[in-house]
Amino acid sequence: LSPGAKMGCFTFIKVMMILFNLVIFLSGGTLLGVGIWVRVDGQSFLNIFGALSSSILQVVNVGYLLIVIGAILLVIGFLGCYGAQKESKCLLMMFFSVVLIIFIAEVAAAVLALVFTGLAETLLTGLVTPLLKEKYGVDTTFTKIWNLTMTEVHCCGLNNYTDFNNSYFYETHDSYPMQCCDMQEPCNSTLAAATNVELGYHTSCHPHWCGCLLQGCFKQILEEIRTNAGVAGGVAAGIAALEIAAMAVSMYLYCRLDEK
């Protein structure tokens, strides 16, 4: 290619790099704002998006998750956009390094999720079960999230009804949440245990969950993830492709700056 063609190619890729990372920056700012909104006024967020409460995000803190993702996207977008605009080798290398670290972390997480599903369940149990014991029935937003999840997904606790043993809710009401007894009250240990092991068809259960009625929410959510594994894999592959393309473009600009 002639010097003019090379310069035109460089300029085009630079502009695309700026626009692409500007979108990432704005997306990060949006997610950060939503995350802060969830933390400050989670009740109004739930009132608007209550129908989504049966998703996997109900077993983690949605607000903190959005804040972390938003902050990461803000940093990536700023480094890529400003680095390309100012033609800064330092910022471009930082952008490449951050995206590479995230890419490696995603690959490692995917491998761990596939190989160590049992470990993931153990970690979730260790993190979520204490929260159920301490915050269910105390924190209004937390309680509403879990009530919606258990009702819509037809599950009880993270593993089963015993997650509520010695909890604030059980000590206060001397019973388990009614979702653990298929909406029957009072929900005592005998009824909860009988309901938890009762298998078979249920007219209100999700097609994928019939035959495993009222087990722990982790198993139900895991089954839903497996059902939609193709879609999740496609999305993950698309994100990985974008990350590889972003790293390639940033390295191209980095190397071309030496030739200018």
Coordinates of C-alpha atoms in Angstrom, one line a residue:
L1 CA 0.0 0.0 0.0
S2 CA 1.1 3.6 -0.7
P3 CA 1.8 5.9 2.2
G4 CA -1.5 7.7 1.6
A5 CA -3.5 4.5 1.6
K6 CA -1.8 3.4 4.8
M7 CA -2.5 6.7 6.4
G8 CA -6.2 6.5 5.3
C9 CA -6.4 3.0 6.8
F10 CA -4.9 4.2 10.0
T11 CA -7.3 7.1 10.3
F12 CA -10.3 4.9 9.6
I13 CA -9.3 2.4 12.2
K14 CA -8.6 5.2 14.7
V15 CA -12.0 6.7 14.2
M16 CA -13.7 3.3 14.5
M17 CA -11.7 2.7 17.7
I18 CA -12.9 6.0 19.1
L19 CA -16.5 5.5 18.3
F20 CA -16.5 1.9 19.5
N21 CA -15.0 2.8 22.9
L22 CA -17.3 5.8 23.2
V23 CA -20.2 3.4 23.1
I24 CA -18.5 1.2 25.7
F25 CA -17.9 4.3 27.9
L26 CA -21.5 5.5 27.7
S27 CA -22.8 1.9 28.3
G28 CA -20.5 1.7 31.4
G29 CA -21.8 5.0 32.7
T30 CA -25.4 3.8 32.2
L31 CA -24.8 0.5 34.1
L32 CA -23.0 2.4 36.8
G33 CA -25.9 4.8 37.2
V34 CA -28.4 1.9 37.3
G35 CA -26.3 0.1 39.9
I36 CA -26.2 3.1 42.1
W37 CA -30.0 3.5 41.7
V38 CA -30.5 -0.2 42.8
R39 CA -28.3 0.4 45.8
V40 CA -30.0 3.7 46.8
D41 CA -33.6 2.8 45.9
G42 CA -33.9 -0.9 45.2
Q43 CA -37.6 -1.0 45.9
S44 CA -38.5 1.2 43.0
F45 CA -36.2 -0.8 40.7
L46 CA -38.0 -4.0 41.7
N47 CA -41.4 -2.4 41.1
I48 CA -40.4 -1.7 37.5
F49 CA -38.4 -4.9 36.7
G50 CA -40.1 -7.3 39.1
A51 CA -40.8 -9.8 36.3
L52 CA -37.1 -10.3 35.9
S53 CA -36.7 -11.4 39.5
S54 CA -36.5 -15.1 38.7
S55 CA -33.3 -14.7 36.8
I56 CA -29.9 -15.9 38.1
L57 CA -29.1 -12.4 39.2
Q58 CA -31.4 -12.9 42.2
V59 CA -28.7 -15.0 44.0
V60 CA -26.2 -12.2 43.8
N61 CA -26.3 -8.5 44.7
V62 CA -27.5 -6.9 41.5
G63 CA -26.5 -3.4 42.5
Y64 CA -22.9 -4.2 43.3
L65 CA -22.6 -6.3 40.2
L66 CA -23.8 -3.5 37.9
I67 CA -21.6 -1.0 39.7
V68 CA -18.5 -3.2 39.1
I69 CA -19.3 -4.0 35.5
G70 CA -20.1 -0.3 34.8
A71 CA -16.9 0.9 36.4
I72 CA -14.8 -1.6 34.4
L73 CA -16.5 -0.6 31.1
L74 CA -15.9 3.1 32.0
V75 CA -12.2 2.4 32.4
I76 CA -12.0 0.4 29.2
G77 CA -14.0 2.9 27.2
F78 CA -11.9 5.8 28.5
L79 CA -8.5 4.2 27.8
G80 CA -9.5 3.1 24.3
C81 CA -11.3 6.3 23.3
Y82 CA -8.8 8.8 24.8
G83 CA -5.8 6.7 23.9
A84 CA -6.8 6.5 20.2
Q85 CA -7.8 10.2 20.1
K86 CA -4.5 11.4 21.6
E87 CA -2.5 8.6 19.9
S88 CA -1.0 7.7 23.2
K89 CA 1.0 4.5 23.2
C90 CA 0.8 4.3 27.0
L91 CA -3.0 4.4 27.1
L92 CA -3.3 2.0 24.2
M93 CA -1.1 -0.5 25.9
M94 CA -3.1 -0.1 29.1
F95 CA -6.3 -0.7 27.1
F96 CA -4.8 -3.8 25.6
S97 CA -3.6 -5.1 29.0
V98 CA -7.0 -4.5 30.7
V99 CA -8.9 -6.2 28.0
L100 CA -6.4 -9.1 27.9
I101 CA -6.8 -9.6 31.7
I102 CA -10.6 -9.6 31.4
F103 CA -10.5 -12.1 28.5
I104 CA -8.2 -14.4 30.5
A105 CA -10.4 -14.1 33.5
E106 CA -13.5 -14.9 31.5
V107 CA -11.9 -18.0 29.9
A108 CA -10.8 -19.2 33.4
A109 CA -14.3 -18.6 34.8
A110 CA -15.9 -20.5 32.0
V111 CA -13.6 -23.5 32.5
L112 CA -14.1 -23.4 36.2
A113 CA -17.9 -23.2 35.8
L114 CA -17.9 -26.2 33.5
V115 CA -15.5 -28.4 35.5
F116 CA -16.2 -27.4 39.0
T117 CA -20.0 -27.0 39.2
G118 CA -20.0 -28.6 42.6
L119 CA -17.4 -26.1 43.8
A120 CA -19.6 -23.2 42.5
E121 CA -22.5 -24.6 44.5
T122 CA -20.3 -24.8 47.6
L123 CA -19.1 -21.2 47.2
L124 CA -22.6 -19.9 46.6
T125 CA -23.9 -21.9 49.6
G126 CA -21.2 -20.4 51.8
L127 CA -22.0 -16.8 50.6
V128 CA -25.8 -16.8 50.2
T129 CA -27.0 -19.1 53.0
P130 CA -25.8 -16.8 55.8
L131 CA -27.5 -13.9 54.0
L132 CA -30.8 -15.8 54.0
K133 CA -30.5 -16.5 57.7
E134 CA -29.6 -12.9 58.5
K135 CA -31.5 -10.7 56.0
Y136 CA -34.6 -12.6 55.0
G137 CA -37.5 -11.0 56.8
V138 CA -35.3 -8.1 57.9
D139 CA -34.3 -6.4 54.6
T140 CA -37.5 -5.5 52.7
T141 CA -35.8 -5.5 49.2
F142 CA -33.9 -8.7 49.8
T143 CA -37.0 -10.4 51.1
K144 CA -39.1 -9.3 48.2
I145 CA -36.4 -10.5 45.7
W146 CA -36.3 -14.0 47.3
N147 CA -40.1 -14.2 47.6
L148 CA -40.6 -13.4 43.9
T149 CA -37.8 -15.8 43.0
M150 CA -39.1 -18.7 45.1
T151 CA -42.7 -18.1 43.9
E152 CA -41.9 -17.8 40.2
V153 CA -39.2 -20.5 40.0
H154 CA -41.0 -22.9 42.4
C155 CA -38.0 -23.4 44.7
C156 CA -37.1 -22.9 48.3
G157 CA -33.9 -21.4 49.6
L158 CA -30.6 -21.9 47.8
N159 CA -30.4 -25.6 48.5
N160 CA -33.7 -26.5 50.2
Y161 CA -35.9 -25.4 53.1
T162 CA -33.1 -26.1 55.7
D163 CA -31.3 -23.0 54.6
F164 CA -33.8 -21.1 56.8
N165 CA -33.0 -23.2 59.9
N166 CA -31.9 -20.9 62.8
S167 CA -32.7 -17.9 60.6
Y168 CA -34.2 -14.6 61.7
F169 CA -37.4 -15.4 59.8
Y170 CA -37.8 -18.9 61.4
E171 CA -37.0 -17.6 64.9
T172 CA -39.5 -14.8 64.5
H173 CA -42.4 -16.6 62.8
D174 CA -41.7 -20.2 64.0
S175 CA -42.2 -21.4 60.4
Y176 CA -40.6 -21.4 57.0
P177 CA -41.6 -19.2 54.1
M178 CA -44.8 -20.5 52.6
Q179 CA -43.1 -21.0 49.3
C180 CA -41.3 -23.9 50.9
C181 CA -44.6 -25.6 51.5
D182 CA -46.1 -25.0 48.1
M183 CA -47.9 -21.9 49.5
Q184 CA -49.5 -23.7 52.4
E185 CA -49.5 -22.3 55.9
P186 CA -48.3 -22.8 58.5
C187 CA -45.2 -24.1 56.9
N188 CA -43.5 -26.3 59.5
S189 CA -40.6 -28.7 59.1
T190 CA -42.8 -31.7 58.5
L191 CA -44.8 -30.1 55.7
A192 CA -41.6 -28.5 54.2
A193 CA -39.8 -31.8 54.2
A194 CA -42.7 -33.6 52.6
T195 CA -43.2 -30.9 50.0
N196 CA -39.5 -30.8 49.2
V197 CA -39.3 -34.5 48.3
E198 CA -42.7 -34.6 46.6
L199 CA -42.0 -35.2 42.9
G200 CA -44.3 -35.3 39.9
Y201 CA -46.5 -33.1 37.7
H202 CA -47.6 -29.7 39.0
T203 CA -50.1 -27.6 37.0
S204 CA -48.3 -24.3 37.8
C205 CA -44.7 -25.4 37.4
H206 CA -42.4 -24.4 34.5
P207 CA -42.1 -27.2 31.8
H208 CA -38.4 -27.5 32.5
W209 CA -38.9 -27.8 36.3
C210 CA -41.7 -30.3 36.5
G211 CA -40.5 -33.4 38.3
C212 CA -38.1 -31.3 40.5
L213 CA -40.7 -29.2 42.3
L214 CA -39.6 -27.1 45.3
Q215 CA -36.0 -28.1 45.4
G216 CA -33.3 -25.4 46.0
C217 CA -33.2 -22.4 43.8
F218 CA -29.6 -23.1 42.8
K219 CA -30.6 -26.4 41.1
Q220 CA -33.5 -24.8 39.3
I221 CA -31.4 -21.9 38.1
L222 CA -28.6 -24.2 37.0
E223 CA -31.2 -26.3 35.0
E224 CA -32.4 -23.1 33.3
I225 CA -28.8 -22.2 32.5
R226 CA -28.2 -25.6 30.9
T227 CA -31.5 -25.3 29.0
N228 CA -30.3 -22.0 27.5
A229 CA -26.6 -23.0 27.2
G230 CA -26.6 -22.5 23.5
V231 CA -27.7 -18.9 23.7
A232 CA -25.4 -18.2 26.6
G233 CA -22.5 -19.8 24.7
G234 CA -23.3 -17.7 21.6
V235 CA -23.3 -14.5 23.6
A236 CA -20.1 -15.4 25.3
A237 CA -18.4 -16.2 22.0
G238 CA -19.6 -12.9 20.6
I239 CA -18.1 -11.0 23.6
A240 CA -14.9 -12.9 23.2
A241 CA -14.7 -12.1 19.5
L242 CA -15.2 -8.4 20.3
E243 CA -12.5 -8.5 22.9
I244 CA -10.0 -10.1 20.5
A245 CA -10.9 -7.6 17.8
A246 CA -10.4 -4.7 20.3
M247 CA -7.0 -6.0 21.3
A248 CA -5.9 -6.5 17.7
V249 CA -7.0 -3.0 16.7
S250 CA -5.3 -1.4 19.8
M251 CA -2.1 -3.3 19.0
Y252 CA -2.3 -2.2 15.3
L253 CA -2.6 1.4 16.3
Y254 CA 0.2 1.0 18.9
C255 CA 2.6 -0.4 16.3
R256 CA 1.6 2.1 13.6
L257 CA 2.4 5.0 15.8
D258 CA 6.1 4.1 15.5
E259 CA 5.8 4.5 11.7
K260 CA 4.2 8.0 11.8

